[in-house]
Tab-separated table of C-alpha atoms in Angstrom:
chain	number	residue	atom	x	y	z
Q	5	UNK	CA	28.956	31.227	7.532
Q	6	UNK	CA	30.677	29.781	10.437
Q	7	UNK	CA	34.448	29.855	9.783
Q	8	UNK	CA	34.855	26.567	11.858
Q	9	UNK	CA	32.930	24.605	9.395
Q	10	UNK	CA	35.245	22.889	7.167
Q	11	UNK	CA	35.001	19.611	4.998
Q	12	UNK	CA	36.849	16.505	6.286
Q	13	UNK	CA	40.035	15.679	4.385
Q	14	UNK	CA	39.742	11.879	4.073
Q	15	UNK	CA	40.585	11.268	0.480
Q	16	UNK	CA	43.949	9.804	-0.417
Q	17	UNK	CA	45.419	9.117	-3.883
Q	18	UNK	CA	43.863	5.625	-4.391
Q	19	UNK	CA	40.450	6.784	-3.393
Q	20	UNK	CA	40.624	9.808	-5.519
Q	21	UNK	CA	41.870	8.005	-8.436
Q	22	UNK	CA	39.143	5.302	-8.314
Q	23	UNK	CA	36.729	8.006	-8.090
Q	24	UNK	CA	37.906	9.576	-11.239
Q	25	UNK	CA	38.056	6.497	-13.005
Q	26	UNK	CA	34.414	5.579	-12.056
Q	27	UNK	CA	33.305	8.997	-13.292
Q	28	UNK	CA	35.328	8.831	-16.617
Q	29	UNK	CA	34.607	5.103	-17.406
Q	30	UNK	CA	30.753	5.238	-16.523
Q	31	UNK	CA	28.346	3.057	-18.502
Q	32	UNK	CA	29.039	4.798	-21.895
Q	33	UNK	CA	31.814	2.526	-22.965
Q	34	UNK	CA	29.341	-0.313	-22.953
Q	35	UNK	CA	27.569	1.185	-26.130
Q	36	UNK	CA	30.053	3.863	-27.318
Q	37	UNK	CA	32.573	1.407	-28.892
Q	38	UNK	CA	29.868	0.424	-31.412
Q	39	UNK	CA	29.104	4.031	-32.317
Q	40	UNK	CA	32.745	4.938	-32.791
Q	41	UNK	CA	33.339	1.943	-34.996
Q	42	UNK	CA	30.273	2.862	-37.165
Q	43	UNK	CA	31.808	6.328	-37.499
Q	44	UNK	CA	35.753	5.526	-37.836
Q	45	UNK	CA	35.562	1.872	-38.950
Q	46	UNK	CA	38.736	-0.255	-38.149
Q	47	UNK	CA	40.451	3.131	-37.058
Q	48	UNK	CA	38.281	3.353	-33.827
Q	49	UNK	CA	41.288	2.635	-31.625
Q	50	UNK	CA	43.319	5.462	-33.240
Q	51	UNK	CA	40.087	7.793	-32.846
Q	52	UNK	CA	40.082	6.949	-29.106
Q	53	UNK	CA	43.796	7.633	-28.894
Q	54	UNK	CA	43.251	11.033	-30.629
Q	55	UNK	CA	40.445	11.888	-28.239
Q	56	UNK	CA	42.601	11.107	-25.086
Q	57	UNK	CA	45.226	13.399	-26.472
Q	58	UNK	CA	42.662	16.293	-26.774
Q	59	UNK	CA	41.144	15.565	-23.490
Q	60	UNK	CA	44.694	15.435	-22.008
Q	61	UNK	CA	45.386	19.116	-23.050
Q	62	UNK	CA	42.574	20.507	-20.974
Q	63	UNK	CA	43.628	17.903	-18.218
Q	64	UNK	CA	46.913	19.738	-17.714
Q	65	UNK	CA	45.036	23.075	-17.348
Q	66	UNK	CA	42.930	21.485	-14.560
Q	67	UNK	CA	45.944	20.085	-12.976
Q	68	UNK	CA	47.682	23.519	-12.721
Q	69	UNK	CA	44.413	25.414	-11.695
Q	70	UNK	CA	43.410	23.049	-9.115
Q	71	UNK	CA	46.871	23.503	-7.325
Q	72	UNK	CA	46.331	27.310	-7.699
Q	73	UNK	CA	42.902	27.363	-6.245
Q	74	UNK	CA	42.316	24.167	-4.176
Q	75	UNK	CA	38.590	24.999	-3.420
Q	76	UNK	CA	35.364	23.123	-4.123
Q	77	UNK	CA	33.485	24.704	-7.181
Q	78	UNK	CA	36.753	24.697	-8.741
Q	79	UNK	CA	35.680	26.096	-12.213
Q	80	UNK	CA	34.116	28.962	-10.707
Q	81	UNK	CA	37.208	30.140	-8.634
Q	82	UNK	CA	39.303	29.720	-11.987
Q	83	UNK	CA	36.895	31.792	-14.013
Q	84	UNK	CA	36.357	34.428	-11.031
Q	85	UNK	CA	40.147	34.933	-10.602
Q	86	UNK	CA	40.657	35.366	-14.499
Q	87	UNK	CA	37.723	37.487	-15.589
Q	88	UNK	CA	36.336	38.928	-12.238
Q	89	UNK	CA	32.970	38.871	-13.425
Q	90	UNK	CA	30.466	37.838	-10.523
Q	91	UNK	CA	27.720	37.101	-13.299
Q	92	UNK	CA	29.965	34.850	-15.387
Q	93	UNK	CA	31.325	33.075	-12.207
Q	94	UNK	CA	27.662	32.285	-11.276
Q	95	UNK	CA	26.748	31.205	-14.538
Q	96	UNK	CA	29.730	28.858	-15.016
Q	97	UNK	CA	29.013	27.196	-11.515
Q	98	UNK	CA	25.306	26.758	-12.295
Q	99	UNK	CA	26.193	25.241	-15.685
Q	100	UNK	CA	28.485	22.661	-13.936
Q	101	UNK	CA	25.764	21.812	-11.495
Q	102	UNK	CA	23.326	21.593	-14.262
Q	103	UNK	CA	25.587	18.968	-16.094
Q	104	UNK	CA	25.844	16.892	-13.038
Q	105	UNK	CA	22.002	16.959	-12.382
Q	106	UNK	CA	21.200	16.045	-16.052
Q	107	UNK	CA	23.725	13.301	-16.101
Q	108	UNK	CA	22.628	11.888	-12.664
Q	109	UNK	CA	18.779	11.991	-13.849
Q	110	UNK	CA	19.474	10.457	-17.047
Q	111	UNK	CA	21.597	7.633	-15.532
Q	112	UNK	CA	18.604	7.162	-13.110
Q	113	UNK	CA	16.334	6.617	-15.967
Q	114	UNK	CA	18.719	4.227	-17.608
Q	115	UNK	CA	19.030	2.247	-14.334
Q	116	UNK	CA	15.317	1.567	-14.704
Q	117	UNK	CA	15.469	-0.236	-18.028
Q	118	UNK	CA	18.426	-2.343	-16.913
Q	119	UNK	CA	16.714	-3.333	-13.523
Q	120	UNK	CA	13.478	-4.091	-15.336
Q	121	UNK	CA	15.296	-6.652	-17.468
Q	122	UNK	CA	15.892	-8.578	-14.455
Q	123	UNK	CA	13.088	-7.763	-12.084
Q	124	UNK	CA	9.646	-6.176	-12.942
Q	125	UNK	CA	9.388	-2.792	-10.887
Q	126	UNK	CA	7.672	0.411	-11.216
Q	127	UNK	CA	9.846	3.124	-12.797
Q	128	UNK	CA	9.423	5.702	-10.210
Q	129	UNK	CA	10.141	3.359	-7.511
Q	130	UNK	CA	13.411	2.198	-9.251
Q	131	UNK	CA	14.426	5.925	-9.653
Q	132	UNK	CA	13.721	6.761	-5.969
Q	133	UNK	CA	15.674	3.664	-4.867
Q	134	UNK	CA	18.808	4.543	-6.774
Q	135	UNK	CA	18.832	8.384	-6.323
Q	136	UNK	CA	17.983	8.224	-2.719
Q	137	UNK	CA	20.269	5.405	-1.871
Q	138	UNK	CA	23.143	7.025	-3.526
Q	139	UNK	CA	22.455	10.509	-1.936
Q	140	UNK	CA	22.348	8.886	1.495
Q	141	UNK	CA	25.875	7.366	0.878
Q	142	UNK	CA	27.060	10.903	-0.173
Q	143	UNK	CA	25.612	12.373	2.847
Q	144	UNK	CA	27.148	10.072	5.172
Q	145	UNK	CA	30.807	10.871	4.332
Q	146	UNK	CA	33.281	11.476	1.662
Q	147	UNK	CA	35.459	8.600	2.557
Q	148	UNK	CA	32.565	6.189	2.712
Q	149	UNK	CA	31.214	7.612	-0.431
Q	150	UNK	CA	34.578	7.271	-2.108
Q	151	UNK	CA	35.081	3.727	-0.865
Q	152	UNK	CA	31.685	2.755	-2.338
Q	153	UNK	CA	32.770	4.231	-5.783
Q	154	UNK	CA	35.970	2.531	-5.515
Q	155	UNK	CA	34.480	-0.842	-4.937
Q	156	UNK	CA	31.747	-0.276	-7.835
Q	157	UNK	CA	34.727	1.036	-10.114
Q	158	UNK	CA	36.704	-2.260	-9.548
Q	159	UNK	CA	33.663	-4.081	-10.528
Q	160	UNK	CA	33.207	-2.004	-13.786
Q	161	UNK	CA	36.935	-2.510	-14.623
Q	162	UNK	CA	36.541	-6.355	-13.993
Q	163	UNK	CA	33.811	-6.360	-16.305
Q	164	UNK	CA	35.975	-4.593	-18.960
Q	165	UNK	CA	38.769	-6.944	-18.300
Q	166	UNK	CA	36.328	-9.910	-19.118
Q	167	UNK	CA	35.659	-8.214	-22.403
Q	168	UNK	CA	39.452	-8.013	-23.050
Q	169	UNK	CA	40.329	-11.591	-21.904
Q	170	UNK	CA	37.398	-13.410	-23.382
Q	171	UNK	CA	37.135	-11.157	-26.525
Q	172	UNK	CA	40.724	-11.935	-27.211
Q	173	UNK	CA	39.918	-15.438	-27.764
Q	174	UNK	CA	37.514	-14.565	-30.595
Q	175	UNK	CA	40.028	-12.511	-32.624
Q	176	UNK	CA	40.458	-15.225	-35.306
Q	177	UNK	CA	36.797	-14.440	-36.262
Q	178	UNK	CA	37.936	-11.342	-38.293
Q	179	UNK	CA	40.778	-10.825	-40.767
Q	180	UNK	CA	41.494	-7.361	-39.781
Q	181	UNK	CA	45.262	-6.736	-38.872
Q	182	UNK	CA	46.702	-4.635	-36.076
Q	183	UNK	CA	48.261	-2.325	-38.496
Q	184	UNK	CA	44.766	-1.378	-39.904
Q	185	UNK	CA	43.862	0.001	-36.417
Q	186	UNK	CA	46.305	2.758	-35.920
Q	187	UNK	CA	47.549	3.548	-39.527
Q	188	UNK	CA	45.619	5.758	-41.699
Q	189	UNK	CA	46.117	5.426	-45.559
Q	190	UNK	CA	44.229	8.309	-47.114
Q	191	UNK	CA	43.249	11.778	-46.492
Q	192	UNK	CA	39.548	10.357	-46.109
Q	193	UNK	CA	40.682	8.347	-43.201
Q	194	UNK	CA	41.848	11.338	-41.315
Q	195	UNK	CA	38.340	12.649	-41.612
Q	196	UNK	CA	36.975	9.372	-40.144
Q	197	UNK	CA	39.534	9.514	-37.438
Q	198	UNK	CA	38.570	13.147	-36.281
Q	199	UNK	CA	34.802	12.173	-36.445
Q	200	UNK	CA	35.391	9.321	-34.278
Q	201	UNK	CA	37.498	11.244	-32.014
Q	202	UNK	CA	34.885	13.776	-31.501
Q	203	UNK	CA	32.576	10.960	-30.355
Q	204	UNK	CA	35.207	9.402	-28.254
Q	205	UNK	CA	36.063	12.698	-26.578
Q	206	UNK	CA	32.927	12.384	-24.465
Q	207	UNK	CA	34.037	9.200	-23.152
Q	208	UNK	CA	36.707	11.067	-21.298
Q	209	UNK	CA	34.341	13.694	-19.676
Q	210	UNK	CA	34.573	13.154	-16.060
Q	211	UNK	CA	38.169	13.929	-14.999
Q	212	UNK	CA	36.989	17.561	-14.420
Q	213	UNK	CA	34.603	16.441	-11.551
Q	214	UNK	CA	37.508	15.468	-9.621
Q	215	UNK	CA	38.484	18.953	-8.720
Q	216	UNK	CA	35.247	19.641	-7.106
Q	217	UNK	CA	36.310	17.510	-3.973
Q	218	UNK	CA	39.684	19.094	-3.715
Q	219	UNK	CA	38.878	20.349	0.050
Q	220	UNK	CA	38.411	16.651	1.189
Q	221	UNK	CA	41.624	15.505	-0.312
Q	222	UNK	CA	44.733	14.872	1.604
Q	223	UNK	CA	47.857	16.936	0.273
Q	224	UNK	CA	45.791	18.313	-2.717
Q	225	UNK	CA	48.780	19.973	-4.191
Q	226	UNK	CA	50.438	16.568	-4.871
Q	227	UNK	CA	47.544	14.268	-4.891
Q	228	UNK	CA	45.119	16.079	-7.290
Q	229	UNK	CA	47.434	16.398	-10.370
Q	230	UNK	CA	48.672	12.887	-9.967
Q	231	UNK	CA	45.050	11.449	-9.638
Q	232	UNK	CA	43.847	13.324	-12.660
Q	233	UNK	CA	46.665	12.394	-14.972
Q	234	UNK	CA	46.572	8.715	-13.840
Q	235	UNK	CA	42.982	8.560	-14.259
Q	236	UNK	CA	43.077	9.742	-17.712
Q	237	UNK	CA	45.940	7.511	-18.620
Q	238	UNK	CA	44.429	4.296	-17.157
Q	239	UNK	CA	40.933	4.990	-18.852
Q	240	UNK	CA	42.736	5.769	-22.098
Q	241	UNK	CA	44.492	2.461	-22.033
Q	242	UNK	CA	41.083	0.646	-21.169
Q	243	UNK	CA	39.209	2.296	-23.954
Q	244	UNK	CA	41.902	1.576	-26.588
Q	245	UNK	CA	42.207	-2.125	-25.518
Q	246	UNK	CA	38.397	-2.563	-25.637
Q	247	UNK	CA	38.249	-0.921	-29.096
Q	248	UNK	CA	41.118	-3.071	-30.337
Q	249	UNK	CA	39.505	-6.413	-29.091
Q	250	UNK	CA	36.019	-5.438	-30.163
Q	251	UNK	CA	37.040	-4.806	-33.618
Q	252	UNK	CA	39.451	-7.739	-34.050
Q	253	UNK	CA	36.819	-10.137	-32.386
Q	254	UNK	CA	33.566	-9.044	-34.172
Q	255	UNK	CA	32.572	-8.448	-37.680
Q	256	UNK	CA	32.412	-4.740	-38.345
Q	257	UNK	CA	28.890	-4.658	-39.548
Q	258	UNK	CA	27.747	-6.482	-36.464
Q	259	UNK	CA	29.754	-4.303	-34.063
Q	260	UNK	CA	28.466	-1.030	-35.716
Q	261	UNK	CA	24.896	-2.193	-35.592
Q	262	UNK	CA	24.881	-3.476	-32.076
Q	263	UNK	CA	23.260	-1.333	-29.236
Q	264	UNK	CA	25.111	-3.513	-26.638
Q	265	UNK	CA	28.337	-4.460	-28.394
Q	266	UNK	CA	30.297	-5.507	-25.420
Q	267	UNK	CA	27.479	-7.883	-24.473
Q	268	UNK	CA	27.315	-9.263	-27.939
Q	269	UNK	CA	30.881	-9.981	-27.802
Q	270	UNK	CA	30.949	-11.979	-24.608
Q	271	UNK	CA	27.875	-13.827	-25.724
Q	272	UNK	CA	29.842	-15.241	-28.592
Q	273	UNK	CA	32.117	-16.863	-25.805
Q	274	UNK	CA	29.456	-17.633	-23.222
Q	275	UNK	CA	25.765	-16.600	-23.036
Q	276	UNK	CA	26.000	-16.330	-19.243
Q	277	UNK	CA	28.886	-13.747	-19.508
Q	278	UNK	CA	26.509	-11.415	-21.625
Q	279	UNK	CA	24.323	-11.321	-18.640
Q	280	UNK	CA	27.115	-10.562	-16.289
Q	281	UNK	CA	27.882	-7.568	-18.451
Q	282	UNK	CA	24.258	-6.241	-17.963
Q	283	UNK	CA	24.634	-6.779	-14.260
Q	284	UNK	CA	28.001	-4.718	-14.311
Q	285	UNK	CA	26.392	-1.943	-16.298
Q	286	UNK	CA	23.873	-1.462	-13.501
Q	287	UNK	CA	26.715	-0.969	-11.173
Q	288	UNK	CA	28.393	1.495	-13.608
Q	289	UNK	CA	25.108	3.367	-13.535
Q	290	UNK	CA	24.886	3.318	-9.759
Q	291	UNK	CA	28.512	4.628	-9.646
Q	292	UNK	CA	27.552	7.524	-12.056
Q	293	UNK	CA	24.608	8.465	-9.914
Q	294	UNK	CA	26.743	8.696	-6.767
Q	295	UNK	CA	29.700	10.690	-8.264
Q	296	UNK	CA	27.462	13.130	-9.880
Q	297	UNK	CA	25.520	13.876	-6.635
Q	298	UNK	CA	28.951	14.455	-4.913
Q	299	UNK	CA	30.114	16.657	-7.686
Q	300	UNK	CA	27.056	18.873	-7.956
Q	301	UNK	CA	26.677	19.238	-4.129
Q	302	UNK	CA	30.390	20.306	-3.848
Q	303	UNK	CA	30.017	22.851	-6.466
Q	304	UNK	CA	27.012	24.203	-4.606
Q	305	UNK	CA	28.936	24.293	-1.378
Q	306	UNK	CA	31.895	26.061	-2.949
Q	307	UNK	CA	29.650	28.716	-4.523
Q	308	UNK	CA	28.160	29.395	-1.215
Q	309	UNK	CA	31.635	30.195	0.234
Q	310	UNK	CA	32.154	32.462	-2.695
Q	311	UNK	CA	28.916	34.192	-1.893
Q	312	UNK	CA	27.410	33.304	-5.369
Q	313	UNK	CA	24.552	31.463	-4.036
Q	314	UNK	CA	22.647	31.538	-0.646
Q	315	UNK	CA	24.621	30.673	2.291
Q	316	UNK	CA	22.501	27.930	3.242
Q	317	UNK	CA	24.035	25.666	0.706
Q	318	UNK	CA	27.380	26.013	2.721
Q	319	UNK	CA	26.002	24.261	5.771
Q	320	UNK	CA	28.045	21.468	6.810
Q	321	UNK	CA	26.866	18.442	9.102
Q	322	UNK	CA	28.584	18.429	12.399
Q	323	UNK	CA	28.492	14.630	12.302
Q	324	UNK	CA	29.550	13.751	8.753
Q	325	UNK	CA	31.286	16.776	7.773
Q	326	UNK	CA	29.517	16.767	4.353
Q	327	UNK	CA	27.486	19.789	2.993
Q	328	UNK	CA	24.064	18.368	4.071
Q	329	UNK	CA	21.685	20.943	2.675
Q	330	UNK	CA	23.579	21.122	-0.765
Q	331	UNK	CA	23.403	17.224	-0.944
Q	332	UNK	CA	19.694	17.455	-0.088
Q	333	UNK	CA	18.987	20.248	-2.755
Q	334	UNK	CA	20.827	18.238	-5.563
Q	335	UNK	CA	18.838	15.055	-4.494
Q	336	UNK	CA	15.582	16.853	-4.852
Q	337	UNK	CA	16.085	18.454	-8.067
Q	338	UNK	CA	17.585	15.050	-9.573
Q	339	UNK	CA	14.418	13.352	-8.483
Q	340	UNK	CA	12.176	16.046	-10.025
Q	341	UNK	CA	14.081	15.905	-13.397
Q	342	UNK	CA	14.294	12.141	-13.394
Q	343	UNK	CA	10.494	11.707	-12.623
Q	344	UNK	CA	8.858	14.464	-14.420
Q	345	UNK	CA	10.997	15.744	-17.449
Q	346	UNK	CA	11.846	14.152	-20.738
Q	347	UNK	CA	15.569	13.874	-20.505
Q	348	UNK	CA	16.675	13.085	-24.121
Q	349	UNK	CA	17.077	16.665	-25.172
Q	350	UNK	CA	18.585	17.635	-21.920
Q	351	UNK	CA	21.066	14.966	-22.154
Q	352	UNK	CA	22.163	15.944	-25.435
Q	353	UNK	CA	22.995	19.460	-24.165
Q	354	UNK	CA	25.379	18.010	-21.536
Q	355	UNK	CA	28.329	17.646	-23.809
Q	356	UNK	CA	27.769	21.089	-25.300
Q	357	UNK	CA	27.722	22.760	-21.823
Q	358	UNK	CA	30.871	20.791	-20.842
Q	359	UNK	CA	32.732	21.958	-23.882
Q	360	UNK	CA	31.800	25.464	-22.881
Q	361	UNK	CA	33.160	24.973	-19.388
Q	362	UNK	CA	36.317	23.539	-20.744
Q	363	UNK	CA	36.756	26.505	-22.950
Q	364	UNK	CA	36.552	28.930	-20.190
Q	365	UNK	CA	38.792	27.004	-17.807
Q	366	UNK	CA	41.471	26.779	-20.533
Q	367	UNK	CA	40.843	30.537	-21.349
Q	368	UNK	CA	41.141	31.395	-17.657
Q	369	UNK	CA	44.637	29.936	-17.459
Q	370	UNK	CA	45.696	31.910	-20.622
Q	371	UNK	CA	44.382	35.058	-18.863
Q	372	UNK	CA	46.051	34.358	-15.479
Q	373	UNK	CA	49.332	33.681	-16.918
Q	374	UNK	CA	49.113	36.964	-19.002
Q	375	UNK	CA	48.339	38.584	-15.530
Q	376	UNK	CA	51.571	36.639	-14.167
Q	377	UNK	CA	49.356	35.230	-11.435
Q	378	UNK	CA	50.316	31.515	-12.105
Q	379	UNK	CA	53.001	29.161	-10.908
Q	380	UNK	CA	53.788	25.855	-12.724
Q	381	UNK	CA	53.437	23.001	-10.273
Q	382	UNK	CA	55.703	20.519	-12.183
Q	383	UNK	CA	55.134	20.929	-15.894
Q	384	UNK	CA	55.845	24.279	-17.816
Q	385	UNK	CA	53.344	24.055	-20.458
Q	386	UNK	CA	52.681	27.533	-21.813
Q	387	UNK	CA	51.106	26.522	-24.930
Q	388	UNK	CA	48.573	23.971	-23.663
Q	389	UNK	CA	45.840	26.261	-22.116
Q	390	UNK	CA	45.763	28.370	-25.418
Q	391	UNK	CA	45.704	25.152	-27.432
Q	392	UNK	CA	42.972	23.732	-25.308
Q	393	UNK	CA	41.051	26.727	-25.811
Q	394	UNK	CA	41.306	26.527	-29.601
Q	395	UNK	CA	40.451	22.747	-29.687
Q	396	UNK	CA	37.353	23.188	-27.539
Q	397	UNK	CA	36.034	26.164	-29.602
Q	398	UNK	CA	36.615	23.971	-32.733
Q	399	UNK	CA	34.656	21.076	-31.063
Q	400	UNK	CA	32.093	23.596	-30.024
Q	401	UNK	CA	31.664	24.816	-33.854
Q	402	UNK	CA	31.708	21.122	-34.777
Q	403	UNK	CA	28.899	20.309	-32.526
Q	404	UNK	CA	26.726	23.316	-33.501
Q	405	UNK	CA	27.296	22.491	-37.306
Q	406	UNK	CA	26.524	18.865	-37.030
C-alpha cells in the first residue's frame, strides 16, 4: 500500500463528541424507556444509572487502549497486541463490521416504516435513498460527515428536550414520588433493577464506534478519551431525565404497553408535538445509518493496513482523503442485507456480538497490563479491565440463558 496515503485529521472534540452522542442516543430511546419501565417498574431511572456504570467500566478500557493504539479498526489492534493470534484478530474485526452492517440495514428498514407514515413510497426506493445518500456523505469527507451527524444529533437532542420540558408539565398525572424512582425497598427490587439494567445497557452501545475514526481526529491522545467519557456522561443524564419524566408523567400501565411512549407522552400535551417526535425519529435513524457506515468502512480500512483483509480496502481517495473502496463495499453489503434478508433474527444477534467484543477488549487490556505493555493516560484503574471482563461475561451468560 502507498505509504503516502493517510486519512485527513479534521475531527475536533465537539465534532467527535456529537458523533459519539448520535451513535449512542440513536432511535432506541424513543421506544426503550417503555420496555425498561415494563421490566423495572418505577425503578427504571435507577436501571439506566446502573447500566451507565456498567458501560462506563468498559469505556475506561477503551479510553486507555485508543491512546495506546490510535489506529482505525481499534478493536483488532487491541486484540492483536494482546493475544497475537491473526485468526482471532480477523474474526473480531469482521464481527465489528458485521454489527455495523446489521445495525445499518435494520435502521434502513425502520426508516421505511416512519417515512411511509408521512408519504407513500416503495420500500426498496426508501432504503436505497437513505443508504446511498448517507454513504455519499461518508465518502465526501470525514469533516462533512461529522458536521452532518452533529446537526442531526442536535435535532435528536432537541426532541428529547421537548419530552423533558413538556412532559414535566404532566407530572401531576401520577402519584409516584421521586424517592420511588431511585430507592429499592426489597431484594425483589434489586432483581428488577438488574433486569432493567440489562436492557438499558444496550442503549449505551455506540461509544465503542468512536475509536474507529481515531486516525481522523486532531490530537487523539487528548481528544479521544475526553470525547468518549463526555458522550457517555451526557447520554446517561439524558436517559435518566427521560425515564424520570416518563414515569412521573404517565400511568405505569400505559407507559409499559406503549410502542411509542415518548410520542404518547407529548400527545398528552399537544397532538402536533407527537408528530414532531415521529419526524425527529426519522432524523435519528438517518444519523444511525451514517455513523454505522463510517464505522464499518474505517474498520475495513484499518484491517487492510494490518494486512488482515485484501489491500484494496485500504485505498484512499486523493480528493476526499476517505477510504473510498471500503465505503463502497460496506454500502453494497448494507443494501443487500436491507433489501433481501429478514433482519429480525440478525438484529437480535447484534447485542450478543457487541458483548463478545467488549469481553475481548477488556481482556486485552488485562493481558497487556500483565505483559507490562501499558501506560495509564490519566487514570490509574488496574481493576477496571478485569471487572469489565467479568461483567461482560455475566451479561453474555444472562443473554444466553434468557
